[in-house]
Short mmCIF file of C-alpha atoms in Angstrom, two decimals:
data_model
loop_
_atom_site.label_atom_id
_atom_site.label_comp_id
_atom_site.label_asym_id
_atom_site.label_seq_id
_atom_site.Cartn_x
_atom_site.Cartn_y
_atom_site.Cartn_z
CA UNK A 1 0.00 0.00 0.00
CA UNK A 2 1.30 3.98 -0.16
CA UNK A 3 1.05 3.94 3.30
CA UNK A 4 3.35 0.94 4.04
CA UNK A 5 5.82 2.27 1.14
CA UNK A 6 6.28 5.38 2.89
CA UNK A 7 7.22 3.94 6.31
CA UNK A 8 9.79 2.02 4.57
CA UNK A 9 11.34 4.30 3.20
CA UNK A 10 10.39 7.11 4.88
CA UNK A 11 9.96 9.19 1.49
CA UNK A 12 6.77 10.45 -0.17
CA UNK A 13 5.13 7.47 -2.78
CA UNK A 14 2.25 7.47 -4.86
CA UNK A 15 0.16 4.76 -6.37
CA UNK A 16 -2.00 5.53 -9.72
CA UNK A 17 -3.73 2.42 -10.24
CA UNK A 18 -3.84 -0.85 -8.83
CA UNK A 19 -1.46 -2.44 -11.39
CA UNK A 20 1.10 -0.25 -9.42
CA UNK A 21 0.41 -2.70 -6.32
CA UNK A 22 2.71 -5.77 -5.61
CA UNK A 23 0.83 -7.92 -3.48
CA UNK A 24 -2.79 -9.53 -3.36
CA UNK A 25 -3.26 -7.81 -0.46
CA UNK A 26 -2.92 -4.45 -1.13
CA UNK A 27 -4.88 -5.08 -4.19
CA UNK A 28 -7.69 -6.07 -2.13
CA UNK A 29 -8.01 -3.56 0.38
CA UNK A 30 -7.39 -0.76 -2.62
CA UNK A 31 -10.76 -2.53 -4.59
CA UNK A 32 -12.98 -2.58 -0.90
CA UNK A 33 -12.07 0.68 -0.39
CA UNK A 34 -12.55 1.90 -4.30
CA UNK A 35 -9.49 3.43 -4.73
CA UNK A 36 -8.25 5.24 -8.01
CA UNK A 37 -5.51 6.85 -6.80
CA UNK A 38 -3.57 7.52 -3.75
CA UNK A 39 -0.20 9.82 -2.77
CA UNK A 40 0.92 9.68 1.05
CA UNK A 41 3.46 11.74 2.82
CA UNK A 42 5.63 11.05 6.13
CA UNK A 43 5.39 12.95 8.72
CA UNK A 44 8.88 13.56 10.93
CA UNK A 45 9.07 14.51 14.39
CA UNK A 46 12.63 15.35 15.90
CA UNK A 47 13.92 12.89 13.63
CA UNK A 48 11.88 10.01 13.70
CA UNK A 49 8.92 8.60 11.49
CA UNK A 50 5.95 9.61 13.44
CA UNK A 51 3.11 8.86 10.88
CA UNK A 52 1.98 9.42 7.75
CA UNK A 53 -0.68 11.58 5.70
CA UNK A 54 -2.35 10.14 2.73
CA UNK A 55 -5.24 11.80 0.31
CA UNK A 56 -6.80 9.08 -2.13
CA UNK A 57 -8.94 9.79 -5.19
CA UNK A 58 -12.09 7.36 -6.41
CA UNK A 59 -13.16 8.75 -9.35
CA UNK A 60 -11.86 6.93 -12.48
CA UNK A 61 -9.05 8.01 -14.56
CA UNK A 62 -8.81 11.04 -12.39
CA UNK A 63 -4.89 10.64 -11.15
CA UNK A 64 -3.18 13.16 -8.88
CA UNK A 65 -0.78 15.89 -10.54
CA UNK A 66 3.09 15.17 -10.75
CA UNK A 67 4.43 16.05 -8.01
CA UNK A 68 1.33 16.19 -5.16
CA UNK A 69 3.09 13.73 -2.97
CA UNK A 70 5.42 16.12 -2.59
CA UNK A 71 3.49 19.13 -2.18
CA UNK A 72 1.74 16.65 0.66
CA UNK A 73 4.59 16.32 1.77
CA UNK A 74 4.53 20.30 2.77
CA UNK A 75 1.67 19.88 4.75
CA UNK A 76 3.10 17.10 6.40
CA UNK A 77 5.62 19.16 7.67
CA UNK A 78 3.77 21.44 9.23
CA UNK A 79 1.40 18.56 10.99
CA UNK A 80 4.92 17.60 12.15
CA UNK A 81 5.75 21.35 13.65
CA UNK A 82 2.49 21.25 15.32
CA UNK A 83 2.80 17.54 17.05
CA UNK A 84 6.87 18.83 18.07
CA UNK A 85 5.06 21.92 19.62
CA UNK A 86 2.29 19.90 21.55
CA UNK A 87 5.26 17.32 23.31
CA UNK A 88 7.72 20.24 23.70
CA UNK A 89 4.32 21.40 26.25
CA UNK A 90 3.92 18.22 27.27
CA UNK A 91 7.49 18.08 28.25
CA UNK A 92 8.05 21.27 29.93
CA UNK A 93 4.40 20.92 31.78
CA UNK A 94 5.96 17.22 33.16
CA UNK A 95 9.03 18.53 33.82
CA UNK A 96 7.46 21.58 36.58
CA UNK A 97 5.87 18.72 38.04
CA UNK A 98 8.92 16.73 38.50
CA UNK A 99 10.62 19.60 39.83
CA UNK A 100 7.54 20.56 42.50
CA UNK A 101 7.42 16.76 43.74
CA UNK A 102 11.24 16.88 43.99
CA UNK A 103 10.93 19.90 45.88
CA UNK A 104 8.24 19.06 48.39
CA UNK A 105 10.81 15.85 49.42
CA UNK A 106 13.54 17.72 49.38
CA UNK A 107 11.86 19.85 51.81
CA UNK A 108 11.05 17.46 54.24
CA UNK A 109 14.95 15.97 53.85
CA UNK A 110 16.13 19.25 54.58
CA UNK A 111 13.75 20.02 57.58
CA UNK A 112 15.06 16.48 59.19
CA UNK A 113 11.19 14.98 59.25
CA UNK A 114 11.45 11.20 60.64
CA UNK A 115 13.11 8.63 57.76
CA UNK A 116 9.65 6.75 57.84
CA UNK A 117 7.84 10.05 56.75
CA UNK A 118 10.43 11.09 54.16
CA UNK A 119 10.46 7.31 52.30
CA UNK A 120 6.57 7.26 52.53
CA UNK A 121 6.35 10.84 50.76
CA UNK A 122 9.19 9.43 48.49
CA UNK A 123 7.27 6.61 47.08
CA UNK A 124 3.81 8.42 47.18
CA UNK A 125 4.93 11.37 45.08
CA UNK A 126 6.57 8.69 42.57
CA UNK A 127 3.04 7.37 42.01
CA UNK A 128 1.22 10.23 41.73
CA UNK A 129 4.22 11.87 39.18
CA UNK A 130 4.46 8.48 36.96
CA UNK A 131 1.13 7.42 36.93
CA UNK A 132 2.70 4.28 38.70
CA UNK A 133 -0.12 1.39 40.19
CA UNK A 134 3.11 0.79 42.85
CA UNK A 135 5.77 2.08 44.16
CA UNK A 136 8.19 -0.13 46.81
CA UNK A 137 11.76 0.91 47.88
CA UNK A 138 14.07 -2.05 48.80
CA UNK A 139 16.65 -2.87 50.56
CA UNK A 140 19.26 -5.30 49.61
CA UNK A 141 20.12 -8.41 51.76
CA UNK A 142 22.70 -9.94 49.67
CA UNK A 143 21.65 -13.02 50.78
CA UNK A 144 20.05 -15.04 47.65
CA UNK A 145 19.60 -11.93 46.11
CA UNK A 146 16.48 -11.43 48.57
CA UNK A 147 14.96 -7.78 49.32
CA UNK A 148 13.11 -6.44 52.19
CA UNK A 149 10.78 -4.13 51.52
CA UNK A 150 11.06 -0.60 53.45
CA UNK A 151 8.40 1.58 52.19
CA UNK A 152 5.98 1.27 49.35
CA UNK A 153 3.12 3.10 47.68
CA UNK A 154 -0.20 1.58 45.91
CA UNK A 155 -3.05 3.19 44.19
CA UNK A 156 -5.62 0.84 44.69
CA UNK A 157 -5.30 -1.16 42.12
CA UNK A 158 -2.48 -3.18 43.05
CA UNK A 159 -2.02 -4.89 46.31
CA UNK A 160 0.84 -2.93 48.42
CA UNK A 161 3.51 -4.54 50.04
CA UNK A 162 3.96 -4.65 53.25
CA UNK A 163 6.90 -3.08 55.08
CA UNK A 164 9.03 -5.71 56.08
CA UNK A 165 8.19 -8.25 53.37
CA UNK A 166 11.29 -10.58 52.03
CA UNK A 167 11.23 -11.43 48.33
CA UNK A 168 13.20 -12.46 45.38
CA UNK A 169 13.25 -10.24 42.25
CA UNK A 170 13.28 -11.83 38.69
CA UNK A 171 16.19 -12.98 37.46
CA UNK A 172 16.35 -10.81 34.77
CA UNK A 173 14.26 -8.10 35.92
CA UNK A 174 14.47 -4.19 36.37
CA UNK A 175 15.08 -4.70 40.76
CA UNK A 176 17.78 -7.59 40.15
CA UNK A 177 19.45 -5.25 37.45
CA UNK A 178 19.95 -2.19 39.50
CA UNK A 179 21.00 -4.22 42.61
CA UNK A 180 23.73 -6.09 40.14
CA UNK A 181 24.72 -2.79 37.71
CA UNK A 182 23.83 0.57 40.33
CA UNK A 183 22.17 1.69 37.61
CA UNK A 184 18.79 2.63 36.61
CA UNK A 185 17.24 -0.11 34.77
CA UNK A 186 13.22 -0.81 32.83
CA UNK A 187 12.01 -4.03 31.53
CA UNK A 188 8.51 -6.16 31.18
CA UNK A 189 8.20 -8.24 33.93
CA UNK A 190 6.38 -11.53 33.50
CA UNK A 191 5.04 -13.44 36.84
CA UNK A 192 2.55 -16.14 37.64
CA UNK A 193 1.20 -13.81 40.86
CA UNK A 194 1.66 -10.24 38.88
CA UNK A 195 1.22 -11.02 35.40
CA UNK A 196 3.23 -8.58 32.45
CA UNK A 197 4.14 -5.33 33.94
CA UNK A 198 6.21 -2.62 32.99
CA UNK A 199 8.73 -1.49 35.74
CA UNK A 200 11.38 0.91 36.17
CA UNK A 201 14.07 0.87 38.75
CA UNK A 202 16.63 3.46 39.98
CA UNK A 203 19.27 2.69 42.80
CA UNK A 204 19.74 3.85 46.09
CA UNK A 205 22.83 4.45 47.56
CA UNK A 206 23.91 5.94 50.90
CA UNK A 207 27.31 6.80 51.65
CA UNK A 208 28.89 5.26 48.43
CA UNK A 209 27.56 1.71 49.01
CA UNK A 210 24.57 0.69 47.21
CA UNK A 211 21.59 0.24 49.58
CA UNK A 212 18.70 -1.15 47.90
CA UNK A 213 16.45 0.37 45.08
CA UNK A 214 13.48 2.35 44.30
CA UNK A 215 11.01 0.68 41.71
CA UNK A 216 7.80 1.61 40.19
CA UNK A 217 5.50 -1.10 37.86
CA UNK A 218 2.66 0.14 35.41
CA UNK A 219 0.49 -2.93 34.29
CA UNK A 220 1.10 -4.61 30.84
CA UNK A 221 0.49 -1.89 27.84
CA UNK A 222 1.09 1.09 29.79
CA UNK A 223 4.88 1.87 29.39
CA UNK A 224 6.65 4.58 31.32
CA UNK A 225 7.68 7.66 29.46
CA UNK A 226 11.18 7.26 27.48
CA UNK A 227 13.86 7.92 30.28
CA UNK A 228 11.85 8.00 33.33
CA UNK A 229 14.25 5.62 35.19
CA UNK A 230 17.00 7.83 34.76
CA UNK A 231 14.52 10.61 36.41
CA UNK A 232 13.86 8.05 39.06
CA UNK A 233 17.07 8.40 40.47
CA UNK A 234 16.61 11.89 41.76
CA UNK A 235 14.21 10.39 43.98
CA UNK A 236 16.62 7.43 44.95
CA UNK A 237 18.85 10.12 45.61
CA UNK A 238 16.46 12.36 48.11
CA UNK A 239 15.57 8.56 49.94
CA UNK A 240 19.01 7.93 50.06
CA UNK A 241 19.87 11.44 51.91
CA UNK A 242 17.30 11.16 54.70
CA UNK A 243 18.64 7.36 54.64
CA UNK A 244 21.86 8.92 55.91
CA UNK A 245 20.78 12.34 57.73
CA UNK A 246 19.03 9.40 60.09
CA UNK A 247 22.32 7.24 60.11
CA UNK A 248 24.51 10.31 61.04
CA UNK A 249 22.11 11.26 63.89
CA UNK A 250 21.99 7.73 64.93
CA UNK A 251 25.52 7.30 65.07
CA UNK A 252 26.00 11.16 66.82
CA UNK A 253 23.84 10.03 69.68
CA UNK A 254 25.68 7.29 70.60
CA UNK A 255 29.12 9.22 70.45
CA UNK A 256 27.61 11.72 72.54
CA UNK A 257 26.48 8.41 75.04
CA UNK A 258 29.91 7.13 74.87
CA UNK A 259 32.02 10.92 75.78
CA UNK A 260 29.30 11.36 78.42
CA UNK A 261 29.69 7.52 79.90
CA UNK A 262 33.30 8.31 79.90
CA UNK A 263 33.25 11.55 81.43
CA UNK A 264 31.19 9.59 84.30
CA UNK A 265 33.50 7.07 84.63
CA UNK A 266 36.71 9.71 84.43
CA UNK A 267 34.68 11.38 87.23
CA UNK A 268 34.19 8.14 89.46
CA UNK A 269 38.09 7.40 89.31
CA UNK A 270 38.81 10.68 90.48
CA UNK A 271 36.26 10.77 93.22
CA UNK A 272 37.99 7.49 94.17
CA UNK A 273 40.92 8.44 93.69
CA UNK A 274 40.46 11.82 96.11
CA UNK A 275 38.81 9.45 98.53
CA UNK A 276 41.58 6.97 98.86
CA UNK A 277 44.00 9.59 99.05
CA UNK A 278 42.02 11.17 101.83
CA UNK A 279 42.41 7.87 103.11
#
């Protein structure tokens, strides 16, 4: 068909009569529809075959001028301008609301909230930005490549996990990849519980050692947006600090328990020692 001609080779085409057509097929559909004549444009966005635009004639020996795939091809560009505008919007309007959500946990990082408060805001803005159905952050055993789940998200439509809950991720899938690579990882997930699901997966890791993992799963058919793994990680990152903020607290308030046990015990030995002395 034009249409099919023009995605292979990403040119204008033009078909004037069905003796032009090469398969059965095509000759077919072109008699259904009453076709006469047909030209067909692509339409390129940023590079890349978006669609096509076709005009088709059904009046009889009544062919389009030289040339009108071309001219088509004109207002296929502008269709293309038009669709580039639209996701340049689309990009910039997702992009504020990254930047708000990453804000409003950064916020809460920065004003020292409790870890619990700061991972659940973590993995409930992640749903609410992607679209997610769930959102669990993990942390990594090592032991049989098993996770324990520290904080997770649902929508309703999935069954959350419970804090605390010890599984095994997929060989194979996006968890397991970021937990072998650090890196952000996406891939369909197949299960026997879950079924297909699209996930995306961005590591967390706290003072240069790789902690565990944030992931998010859509269901089968509803694919994240190109790159939002790697825009995952920001929020790895933010779990990660208050991770460590709680860590470095933890680990001040028992160096201030040890200096003040041993000033008490520095203190003892001299009282004993005056006391003996007095002796």
């Amino acid at each position: 068909t034009v249409t099919a001609r023009v995605v292979s080779s990403g040119l204008p085409a033009r078909v004037d009569s069905a003796a032009d057509l090469q398969t059965d097929f095509a000759r077919q559909r072109w008699e259904e529809l009453g076709l006469q004549a047909s030209i067909a444009a692509p339409i390129v966005v940023d590079g890349r075959l978006w669609g096509v635009i076709s005009a088709s004639r059904t009046t009889p020996d009544d062919p389009f001028p030289l040339g009108a795939e071309h001219r088509l091809g004109d207002f296929a560009t502008l269709v293309a301008q038009a669709i580039a505008n639209a996701e340049a919007r689309r990009e910039m309007a997702a992009l504020a609301d990254e930047q708000a959500a990453l804000r409003r946990v950064a916020t809460l990082v920065a004003a020292g909230r409790p870890q619990a408060e700061v991972l659940e805001a973590v993995t409930r803005e992640v749903g609410e930005l992607y679209g997610a159905h769930a959102v669990n952050l993990v942390r990594w055993e090592g032991v049989q490549d098993e996770v324990v789940v520290v904080g997770g998200w649902s929508d309703g439509s999935e069954p959350a996990i419970s804090t605390g809950s010890l599984y095994h991720p997929q060989p194979g899938s996006a968890t397991l990849r970021v937990l072998e690579t650090g890196h952000p990882s996406r891939t369909d997930e197949a299960s026997p519980e879950l079924g297909e699901r699209h996930v995306i997966a961005a590591p967390v890791i706290v003072n240069a050692r790789l902690l565990g993992a944030l992931t998010a799963l859509r269901p089968s058919g509803e694919a994240f947006p190109a790159g939002a793994e790697i825009r995952l990680r920001s929020f790895g990152d933010l779990a990660a600090q208050s991770i460590a903020n709680e860590q470095a607290q933890a680990e001040m308030r028992a160096s201030r328990a040890r200096i003040v046990r041993a000033a008490d015990e520095a203190r003892a030995k001299i009282e004993r020692n005056l006391h003996d002395g007095a002796q």
